[in-house]
PDB file of C-alpha atoms in Angstrom:
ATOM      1  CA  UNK A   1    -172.929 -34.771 146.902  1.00 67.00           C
ATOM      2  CA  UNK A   2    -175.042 -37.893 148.308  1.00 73.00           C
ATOM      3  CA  UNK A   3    -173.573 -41.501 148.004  1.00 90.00           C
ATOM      4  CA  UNK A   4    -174.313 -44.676 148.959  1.00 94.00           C
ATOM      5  CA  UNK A   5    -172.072 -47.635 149.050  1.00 95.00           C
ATOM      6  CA  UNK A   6    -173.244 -51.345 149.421  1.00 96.00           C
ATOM      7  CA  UNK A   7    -170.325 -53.035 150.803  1.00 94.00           C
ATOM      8  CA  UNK A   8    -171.389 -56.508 149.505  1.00 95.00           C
ATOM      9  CA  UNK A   9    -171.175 -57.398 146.017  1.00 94.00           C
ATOM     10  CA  UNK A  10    -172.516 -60.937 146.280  1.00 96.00           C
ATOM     11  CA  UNK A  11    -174.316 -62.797 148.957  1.00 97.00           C
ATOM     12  CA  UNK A  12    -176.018 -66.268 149.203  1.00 97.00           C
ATOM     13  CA  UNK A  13    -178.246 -67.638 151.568  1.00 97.00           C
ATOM     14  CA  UNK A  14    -179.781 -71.030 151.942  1.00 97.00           C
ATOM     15  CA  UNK A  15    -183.386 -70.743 151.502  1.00 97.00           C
ATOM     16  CA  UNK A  16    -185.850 -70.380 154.390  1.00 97.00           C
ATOM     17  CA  UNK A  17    -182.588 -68.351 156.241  1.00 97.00           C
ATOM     18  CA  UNK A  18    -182.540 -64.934 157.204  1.00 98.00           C
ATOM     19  CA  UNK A  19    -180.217 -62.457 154.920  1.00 98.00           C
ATOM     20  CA  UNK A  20    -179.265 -58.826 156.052  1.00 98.00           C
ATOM     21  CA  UNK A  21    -177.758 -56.976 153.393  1.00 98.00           C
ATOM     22  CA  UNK A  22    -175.923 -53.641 154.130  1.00 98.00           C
ATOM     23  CA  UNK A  23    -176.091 -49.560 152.660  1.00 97.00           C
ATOM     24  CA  UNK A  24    -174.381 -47.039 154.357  1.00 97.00           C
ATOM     25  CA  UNK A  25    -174.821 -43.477 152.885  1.00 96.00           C
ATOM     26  CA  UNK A  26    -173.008 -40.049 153.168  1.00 94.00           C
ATOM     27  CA  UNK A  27    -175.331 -36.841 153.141  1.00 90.00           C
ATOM     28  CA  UNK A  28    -175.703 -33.624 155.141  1.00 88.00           C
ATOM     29  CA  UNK A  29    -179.396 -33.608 155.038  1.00 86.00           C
ATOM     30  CA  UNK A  30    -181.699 -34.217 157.478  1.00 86.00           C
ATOM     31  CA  UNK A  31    -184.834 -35.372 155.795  1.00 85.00           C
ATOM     32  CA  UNK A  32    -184.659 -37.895 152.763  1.00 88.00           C
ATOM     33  CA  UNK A  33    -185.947 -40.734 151.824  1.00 90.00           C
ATOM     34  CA  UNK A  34    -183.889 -44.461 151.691  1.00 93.00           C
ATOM     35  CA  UNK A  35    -185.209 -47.069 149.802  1.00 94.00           C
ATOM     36  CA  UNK A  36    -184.356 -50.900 148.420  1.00 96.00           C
ATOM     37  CA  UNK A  37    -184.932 -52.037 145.454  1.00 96.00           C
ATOM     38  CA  UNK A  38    -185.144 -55.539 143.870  1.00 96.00           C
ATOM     39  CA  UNK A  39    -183.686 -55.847 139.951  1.00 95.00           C
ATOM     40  CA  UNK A  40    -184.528 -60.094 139.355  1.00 94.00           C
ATOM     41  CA  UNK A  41    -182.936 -61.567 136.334  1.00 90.00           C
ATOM     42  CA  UNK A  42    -185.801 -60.082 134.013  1.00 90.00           C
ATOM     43  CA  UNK A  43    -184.242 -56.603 134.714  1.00 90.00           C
ATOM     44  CA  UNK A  44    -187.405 -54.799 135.814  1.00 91.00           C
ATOM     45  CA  UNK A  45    -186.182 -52.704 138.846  1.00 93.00           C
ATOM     46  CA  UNK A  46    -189.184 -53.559 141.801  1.00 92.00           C
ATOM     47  CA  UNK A  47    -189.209 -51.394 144.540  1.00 92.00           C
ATOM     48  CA  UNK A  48    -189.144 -53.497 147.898  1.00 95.00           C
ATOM     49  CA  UNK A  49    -189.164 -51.242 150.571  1.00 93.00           C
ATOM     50  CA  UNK A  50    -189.467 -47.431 151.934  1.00 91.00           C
ATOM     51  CA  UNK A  51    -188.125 -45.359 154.546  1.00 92.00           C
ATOM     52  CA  UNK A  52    -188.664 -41.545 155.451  1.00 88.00           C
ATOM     53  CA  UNK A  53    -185.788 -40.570 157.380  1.00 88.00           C
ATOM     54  CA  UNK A  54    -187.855 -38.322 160.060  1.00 85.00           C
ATOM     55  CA  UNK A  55    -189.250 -42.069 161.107  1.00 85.00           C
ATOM     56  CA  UNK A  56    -187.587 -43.319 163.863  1.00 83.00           C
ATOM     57  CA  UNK A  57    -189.957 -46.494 163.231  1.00 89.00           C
ATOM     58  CA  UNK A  58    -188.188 -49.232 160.883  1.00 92.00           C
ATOM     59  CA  UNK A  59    -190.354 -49.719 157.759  1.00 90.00           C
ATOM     60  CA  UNK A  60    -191.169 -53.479 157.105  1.00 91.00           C
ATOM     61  CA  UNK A  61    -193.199 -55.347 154.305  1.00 90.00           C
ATOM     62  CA  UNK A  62    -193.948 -58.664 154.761  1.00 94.00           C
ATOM     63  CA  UNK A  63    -190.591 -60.944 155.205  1.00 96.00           C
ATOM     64  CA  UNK A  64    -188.469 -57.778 154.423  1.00 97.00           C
ATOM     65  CA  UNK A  65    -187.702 -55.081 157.225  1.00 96.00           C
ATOM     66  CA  UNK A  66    -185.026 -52.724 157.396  1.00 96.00           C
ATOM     67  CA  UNK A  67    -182.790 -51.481 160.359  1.00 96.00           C
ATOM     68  CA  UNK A  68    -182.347 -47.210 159.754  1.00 96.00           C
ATOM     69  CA  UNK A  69    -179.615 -46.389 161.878  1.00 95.00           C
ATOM     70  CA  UNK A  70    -179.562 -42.220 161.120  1.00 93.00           C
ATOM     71  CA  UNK A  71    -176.890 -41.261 163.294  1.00 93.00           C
ATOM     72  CA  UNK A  72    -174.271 -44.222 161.672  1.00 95.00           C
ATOM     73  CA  UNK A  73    -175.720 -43.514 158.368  1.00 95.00           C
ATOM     74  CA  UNK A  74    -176.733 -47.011 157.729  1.00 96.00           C
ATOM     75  CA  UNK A  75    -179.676 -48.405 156.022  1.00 96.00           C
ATOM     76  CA  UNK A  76    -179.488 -52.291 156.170  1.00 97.00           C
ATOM     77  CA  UNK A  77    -182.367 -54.599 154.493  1.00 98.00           C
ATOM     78  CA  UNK A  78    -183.379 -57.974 156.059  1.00 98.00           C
ATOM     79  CA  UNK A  79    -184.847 -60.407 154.225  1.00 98.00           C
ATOM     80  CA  UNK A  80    -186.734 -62.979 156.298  1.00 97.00           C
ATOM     81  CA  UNK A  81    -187.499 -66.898 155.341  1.00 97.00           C
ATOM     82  CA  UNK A  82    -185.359 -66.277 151.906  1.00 97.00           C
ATOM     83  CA  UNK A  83    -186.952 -67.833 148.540  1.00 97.00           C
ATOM     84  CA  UNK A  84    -185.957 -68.771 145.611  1.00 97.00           C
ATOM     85  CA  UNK A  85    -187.434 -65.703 143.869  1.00 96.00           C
ATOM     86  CA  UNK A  86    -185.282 -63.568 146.452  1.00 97.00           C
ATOM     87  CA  UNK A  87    -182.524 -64.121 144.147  1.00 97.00           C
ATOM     88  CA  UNK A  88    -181.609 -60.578 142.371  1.00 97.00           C
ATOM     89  CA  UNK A  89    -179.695 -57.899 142.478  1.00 96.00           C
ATOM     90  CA  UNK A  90    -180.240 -55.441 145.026  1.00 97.00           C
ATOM     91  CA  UNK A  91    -179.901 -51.546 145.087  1.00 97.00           C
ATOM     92  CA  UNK A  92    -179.975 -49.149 147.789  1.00 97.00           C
ATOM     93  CA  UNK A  93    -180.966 -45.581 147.290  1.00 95.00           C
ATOM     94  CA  UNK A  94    -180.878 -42.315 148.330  1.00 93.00           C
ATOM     95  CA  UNK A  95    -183.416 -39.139 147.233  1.00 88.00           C
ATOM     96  CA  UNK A  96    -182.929 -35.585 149.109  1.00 81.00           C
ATOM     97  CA  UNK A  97    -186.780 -34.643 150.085  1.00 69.00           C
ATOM     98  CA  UNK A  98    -188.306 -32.522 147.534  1.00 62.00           C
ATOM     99  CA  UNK A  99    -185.558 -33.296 144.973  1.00 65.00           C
ATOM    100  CA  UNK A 100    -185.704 -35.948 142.214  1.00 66.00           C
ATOM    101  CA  UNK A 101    -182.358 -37.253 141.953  1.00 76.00           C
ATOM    102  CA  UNK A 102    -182.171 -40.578 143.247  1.00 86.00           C
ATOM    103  CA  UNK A 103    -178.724 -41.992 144.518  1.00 90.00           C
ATOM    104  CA  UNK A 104    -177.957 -45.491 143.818  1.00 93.00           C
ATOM    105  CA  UNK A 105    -175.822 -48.000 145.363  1.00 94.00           C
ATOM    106  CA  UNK A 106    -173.620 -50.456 142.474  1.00 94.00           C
ATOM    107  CA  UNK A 107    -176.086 -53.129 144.150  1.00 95.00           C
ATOM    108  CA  UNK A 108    -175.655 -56.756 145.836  1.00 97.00           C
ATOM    109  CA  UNK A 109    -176.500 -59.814 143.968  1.00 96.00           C
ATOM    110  CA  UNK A 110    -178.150 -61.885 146.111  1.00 97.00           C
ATOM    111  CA  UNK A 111    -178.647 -66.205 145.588  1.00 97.00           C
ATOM    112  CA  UNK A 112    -180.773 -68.056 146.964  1.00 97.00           C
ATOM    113  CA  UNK A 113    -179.316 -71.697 147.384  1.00 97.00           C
ATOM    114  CA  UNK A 114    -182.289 -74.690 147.287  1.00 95.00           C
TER     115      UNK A 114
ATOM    116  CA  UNK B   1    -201.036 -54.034 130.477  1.00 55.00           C
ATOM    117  CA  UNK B   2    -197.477 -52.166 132.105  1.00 65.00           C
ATOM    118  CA  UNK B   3    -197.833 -48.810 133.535  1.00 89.00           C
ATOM    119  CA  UNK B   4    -194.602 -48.028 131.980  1.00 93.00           C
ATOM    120  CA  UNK B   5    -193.614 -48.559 129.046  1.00 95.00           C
ATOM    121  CA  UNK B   6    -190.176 -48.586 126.760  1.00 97.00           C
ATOM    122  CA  UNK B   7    -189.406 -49.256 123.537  1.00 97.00           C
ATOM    123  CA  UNK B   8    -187.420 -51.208 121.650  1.00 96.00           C
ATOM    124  CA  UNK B   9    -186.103 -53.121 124.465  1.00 95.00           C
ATOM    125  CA  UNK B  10    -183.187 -54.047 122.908  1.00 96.00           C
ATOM    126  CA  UNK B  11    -181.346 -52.530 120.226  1.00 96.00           C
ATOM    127  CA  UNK B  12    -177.818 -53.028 118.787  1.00 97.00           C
ATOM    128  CA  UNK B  13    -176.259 -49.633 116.624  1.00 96.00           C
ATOM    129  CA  UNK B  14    -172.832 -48.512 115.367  1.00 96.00           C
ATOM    130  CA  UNK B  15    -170.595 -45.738 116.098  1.00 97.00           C
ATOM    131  CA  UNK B  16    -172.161 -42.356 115.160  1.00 96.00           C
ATOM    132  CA  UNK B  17    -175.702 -43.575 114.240  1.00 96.00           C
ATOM    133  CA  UNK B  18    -178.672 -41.202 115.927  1.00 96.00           C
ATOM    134  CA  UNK B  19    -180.771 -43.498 118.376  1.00 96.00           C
ATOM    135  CA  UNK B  20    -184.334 -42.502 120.236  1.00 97.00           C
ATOM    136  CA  UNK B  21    -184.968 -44.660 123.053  1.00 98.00           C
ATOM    137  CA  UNK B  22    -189.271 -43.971 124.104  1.00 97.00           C
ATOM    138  CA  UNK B  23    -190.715 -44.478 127.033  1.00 97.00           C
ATOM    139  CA  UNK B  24    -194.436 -44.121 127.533  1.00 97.00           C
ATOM    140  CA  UNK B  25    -196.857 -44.359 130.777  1.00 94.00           C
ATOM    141  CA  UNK B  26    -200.294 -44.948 131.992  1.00 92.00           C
ATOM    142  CA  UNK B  27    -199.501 -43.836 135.712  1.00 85.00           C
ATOM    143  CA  UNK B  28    -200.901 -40.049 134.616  1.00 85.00           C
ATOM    144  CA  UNK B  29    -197.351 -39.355 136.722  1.00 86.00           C
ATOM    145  CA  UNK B  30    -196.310 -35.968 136.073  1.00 86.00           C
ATOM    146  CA  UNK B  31    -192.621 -36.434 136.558  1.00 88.00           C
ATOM    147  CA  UNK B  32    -190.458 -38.950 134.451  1.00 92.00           C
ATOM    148  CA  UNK B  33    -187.244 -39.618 134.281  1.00 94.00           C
ATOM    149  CA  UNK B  34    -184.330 -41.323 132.424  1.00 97.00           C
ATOM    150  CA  UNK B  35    -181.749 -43.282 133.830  1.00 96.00           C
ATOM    151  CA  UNK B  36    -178.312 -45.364 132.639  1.00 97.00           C
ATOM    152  CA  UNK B  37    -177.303 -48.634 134.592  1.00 95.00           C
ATOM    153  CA  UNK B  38    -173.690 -50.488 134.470  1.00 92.00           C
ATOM    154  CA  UNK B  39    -172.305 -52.823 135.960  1.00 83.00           C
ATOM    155  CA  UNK B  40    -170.830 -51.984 139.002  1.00 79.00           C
ATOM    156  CA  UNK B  41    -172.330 -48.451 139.165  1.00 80.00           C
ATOM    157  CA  UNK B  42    -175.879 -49.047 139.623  1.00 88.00           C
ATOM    158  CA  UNK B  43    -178.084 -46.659 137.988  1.00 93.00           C
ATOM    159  CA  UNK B  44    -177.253 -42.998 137.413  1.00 93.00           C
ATOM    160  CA  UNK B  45    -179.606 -40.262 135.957  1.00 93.00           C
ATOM    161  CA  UNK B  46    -179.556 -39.035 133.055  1.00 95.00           C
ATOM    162  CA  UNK B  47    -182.271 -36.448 132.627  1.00 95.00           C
ATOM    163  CA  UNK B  48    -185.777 -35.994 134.608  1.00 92.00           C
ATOM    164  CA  UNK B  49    -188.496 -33.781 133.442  1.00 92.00           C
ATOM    165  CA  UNK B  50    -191.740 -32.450 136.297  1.00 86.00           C
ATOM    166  CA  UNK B  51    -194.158 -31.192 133.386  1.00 86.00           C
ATOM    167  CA  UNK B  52    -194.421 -31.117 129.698  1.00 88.00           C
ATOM    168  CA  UNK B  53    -192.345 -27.829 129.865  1.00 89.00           C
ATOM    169  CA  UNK B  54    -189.870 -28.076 132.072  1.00 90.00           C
ATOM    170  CA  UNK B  55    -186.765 -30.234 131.361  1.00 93.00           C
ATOM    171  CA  UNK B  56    -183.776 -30.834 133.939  1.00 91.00           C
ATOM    172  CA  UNK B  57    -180.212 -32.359 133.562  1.00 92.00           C
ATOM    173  CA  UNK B  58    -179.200 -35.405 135.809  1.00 90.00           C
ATOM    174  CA  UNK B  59    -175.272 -36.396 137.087  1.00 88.00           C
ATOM    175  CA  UNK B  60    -174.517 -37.778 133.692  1.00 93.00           C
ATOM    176  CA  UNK B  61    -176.081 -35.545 130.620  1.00 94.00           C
ATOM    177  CA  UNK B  62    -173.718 -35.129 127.918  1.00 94.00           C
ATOM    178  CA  UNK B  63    -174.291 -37.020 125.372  1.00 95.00           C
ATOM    179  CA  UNK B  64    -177.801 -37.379 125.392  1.00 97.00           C
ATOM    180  CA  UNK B  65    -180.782 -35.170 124.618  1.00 96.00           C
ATOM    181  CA  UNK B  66    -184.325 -35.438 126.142  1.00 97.00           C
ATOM    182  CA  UNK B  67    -188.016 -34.385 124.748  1.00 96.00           C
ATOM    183  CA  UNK B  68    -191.249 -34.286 126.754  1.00 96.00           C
ATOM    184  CA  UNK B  69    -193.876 -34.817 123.939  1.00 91.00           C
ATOM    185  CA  UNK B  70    -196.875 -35.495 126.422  1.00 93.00           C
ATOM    186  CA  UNK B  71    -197.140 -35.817 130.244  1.00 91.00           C
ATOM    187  CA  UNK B  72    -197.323 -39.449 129.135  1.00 94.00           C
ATOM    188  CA  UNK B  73    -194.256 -39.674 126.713  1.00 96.00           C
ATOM    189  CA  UNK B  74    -190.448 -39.006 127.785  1.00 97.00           C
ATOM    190  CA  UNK B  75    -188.024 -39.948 124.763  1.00 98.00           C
ATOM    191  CA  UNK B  76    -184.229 -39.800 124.621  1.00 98.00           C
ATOM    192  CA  UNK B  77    -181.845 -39.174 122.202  1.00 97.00           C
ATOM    193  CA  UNK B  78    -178.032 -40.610 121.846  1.00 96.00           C
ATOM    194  CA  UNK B  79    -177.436 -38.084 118.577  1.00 91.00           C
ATOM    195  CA  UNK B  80    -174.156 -39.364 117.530  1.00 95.00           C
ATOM    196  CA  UNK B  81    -173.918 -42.800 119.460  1.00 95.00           C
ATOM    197  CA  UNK B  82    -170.426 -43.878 121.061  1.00 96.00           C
ATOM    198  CA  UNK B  83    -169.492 -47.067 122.776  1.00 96.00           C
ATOM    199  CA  UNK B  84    -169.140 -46.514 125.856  1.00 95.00           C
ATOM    200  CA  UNK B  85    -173.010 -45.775 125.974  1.00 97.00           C
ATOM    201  CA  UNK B  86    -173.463 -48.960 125.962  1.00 97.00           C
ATOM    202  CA  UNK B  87    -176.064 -49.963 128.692  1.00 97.00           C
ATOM    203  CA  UNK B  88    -179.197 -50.857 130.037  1.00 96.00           C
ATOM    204  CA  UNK B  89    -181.477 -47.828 130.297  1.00 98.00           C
ATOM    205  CA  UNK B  90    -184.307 -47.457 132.329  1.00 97.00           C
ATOM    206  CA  UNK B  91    -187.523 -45.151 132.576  1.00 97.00           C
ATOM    207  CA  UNK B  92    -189.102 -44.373 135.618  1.00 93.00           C
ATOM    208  CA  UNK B  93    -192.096 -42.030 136.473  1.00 90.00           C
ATOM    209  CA  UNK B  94    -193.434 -40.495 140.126  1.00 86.00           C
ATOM    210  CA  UNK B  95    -196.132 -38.369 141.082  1.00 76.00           C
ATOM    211  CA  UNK B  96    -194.855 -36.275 143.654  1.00 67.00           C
ATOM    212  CA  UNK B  97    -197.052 -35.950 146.629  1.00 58.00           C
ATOM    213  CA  UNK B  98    -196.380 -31.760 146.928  1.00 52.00           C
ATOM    214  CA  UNK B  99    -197.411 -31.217 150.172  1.00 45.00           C
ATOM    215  CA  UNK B 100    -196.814 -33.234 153.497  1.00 41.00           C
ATOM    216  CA  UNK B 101    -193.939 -35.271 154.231  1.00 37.00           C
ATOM    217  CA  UNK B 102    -194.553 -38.231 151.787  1.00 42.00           C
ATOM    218  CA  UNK B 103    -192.477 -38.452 148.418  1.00 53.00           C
ATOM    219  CA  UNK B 104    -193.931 -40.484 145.898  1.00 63.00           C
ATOM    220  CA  UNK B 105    -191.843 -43.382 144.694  1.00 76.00           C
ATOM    221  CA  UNK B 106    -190.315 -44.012 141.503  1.00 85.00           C
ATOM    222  CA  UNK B 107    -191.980 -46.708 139.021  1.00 88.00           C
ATOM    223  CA  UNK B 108    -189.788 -48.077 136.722  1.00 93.00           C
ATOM    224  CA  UNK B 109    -189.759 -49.424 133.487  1.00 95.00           C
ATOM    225  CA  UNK B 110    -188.369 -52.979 131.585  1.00 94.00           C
ATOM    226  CA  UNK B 111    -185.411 -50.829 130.551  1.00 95.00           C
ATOM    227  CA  UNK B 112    -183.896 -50.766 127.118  1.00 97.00           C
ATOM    228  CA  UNK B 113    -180.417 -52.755 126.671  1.00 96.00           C
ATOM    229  CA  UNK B 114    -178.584 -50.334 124.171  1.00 97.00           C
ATOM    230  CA  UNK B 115    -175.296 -52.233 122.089  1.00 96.00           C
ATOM    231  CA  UNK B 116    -173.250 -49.670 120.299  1.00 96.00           C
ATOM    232  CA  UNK B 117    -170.691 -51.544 118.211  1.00 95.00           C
TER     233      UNK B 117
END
C-alpha cells in the first residue's frame, strides 16, 4: 500500500521568506501523480500544485514550486515570498495513475509571522 | 455559486441516530467521491463512485453506506452513528481525462463537520 509521511507538523516563516515543506512517499509504481494541497482556516481543501511523476521537469505555479526527487521518493513544496494568506494546513498526496484513491499525508500547518 | 456542494455543513447527532451527509456538483464530473479527515491523519476515503451505477469501497468503509442518485448527487449514510465518526467530511469530484497521460484533479468541497455525542 502507498503512504506518504510529512515529517513536519508545524512550520512558521516570517513573511516575504522562502518556506520548503517536506513529503516523502513509499510506492512501487512507476507512474502516479503527487500533489499539494492547501486546507486555510475556512476548511475548503485548495489544490496548490501538480506533478506527473513521468516529468522529470519540477511543476511550479506562481511563488510555489516543488522539488520531485523520484529516485529518494521525495516530493518537497516551496513556497516563495510567504504571505499572510500562506498560513494553512498543508497536505501532500499520492494517486496511483488510473486509480482513484488518493493518499494523504496527516499535513503541516504552516504560519505565517507579520 | 460553488461547483461543489455539501450539506448541512455542520451537524451535531447522538449515538445510534441515522445521518445523510449530501453532496451535490455543477462540475458535470463523472466521478465523486467521499472522504473522512482527523486530526493527525489527514484525509482518508471513504467511498468513490465513476458513474451513476457503479459504486466502489475506499480504505475506511464500514460504517458508512453510499448512494449515487444522479451524476450530480453523491450522498452518504452513517446508519447507526458512533462517536468515533466524529469528523470533518469532505466531497470531492474529478473528471478523469481517460486517455493520455493526464489525470484530472480532485475538486473538493466545504466539507461537513459531523459531532456525534
Amino acid at each position: 500500500a502507498q503512504t506518504v509521511t510529512q515529517s513536519q507538523p508545524e512550520m512558521s516563516v516570517q513573511e516575504a521568506e522562502t518556506v520548503t515543506l517536506s513529503c516523502t512517499y513509499d510506492t512501487s509504481e512507476n507512474n502516479y501523480y503527487l500533489f499539494w494541497y492547501k486546507q486555510p482556516p475556512s476548511r475548503q481543501m485548495i489544490l496548490v500544485i501538480r506533478q506527473e511523476a513521468y516529468k522529470q521537469q519540477n511543476a511550479t505555479e506562481n511563488r510555489f514550486s516543488v522539488n520531485f526527487q523520484k529516485a529518494a521518493k521525495s516530493f518537497s513544496l516551496k513556497i516563495s515570498d510567504s504571505q499572510l494568506g500562506d498560513t494553512a494546513m498543508y497536505f501532500c498526496a499520492f494517486m496511483k495513475k488510473r486509480w482513484d484513491d488518493m493518499r494523504f499525508g496527516a499535513g503541516t500547518r504552516l504560519t505565517v509571522k507579520p | 455559486d460553488a461547483d461543489v456542494t455539501q450539506t448541512p455543513r455542520n451537524r451535531i447527532t447522538k449515538t445510534g441516530k441515522r445521518i445523510m451527509l449530501e453532496c451535490s456538483q455543477t462540475k458535470g464530473h463523472d466521478r465523486m467521491y467521499w472522504y473522512r479527515q482527523d486530526p493527525g491523519l489527514g484525509l482518508r476515503l471513504i467511498y468513490y463512485s465513476f458513474d451513476v451505477k457503479d459504486i466502489n469501497k475506499g480504505e475506511i468503509s464500514d460504517g458508512y453506506s453510499v448512494s449515487r442518485q444522479a451524476q450530480a448527487k453523491f450522498s452518504l449514510s452513517l446508519e447507526s452513528a458512533i462517536p468515533n465518526q466524529t469528523a470533518l467530511y469532505f466531497c470531492a469530484t474529478s473528471d478523469w481525462a481517460g486517455t493520455g497521460e493526464v489525470a484530472d484533479t480532485q475538486y473538493f468541497g466545504p466539507g461537513t463537520r459531523l459531532t456525534v455525542l
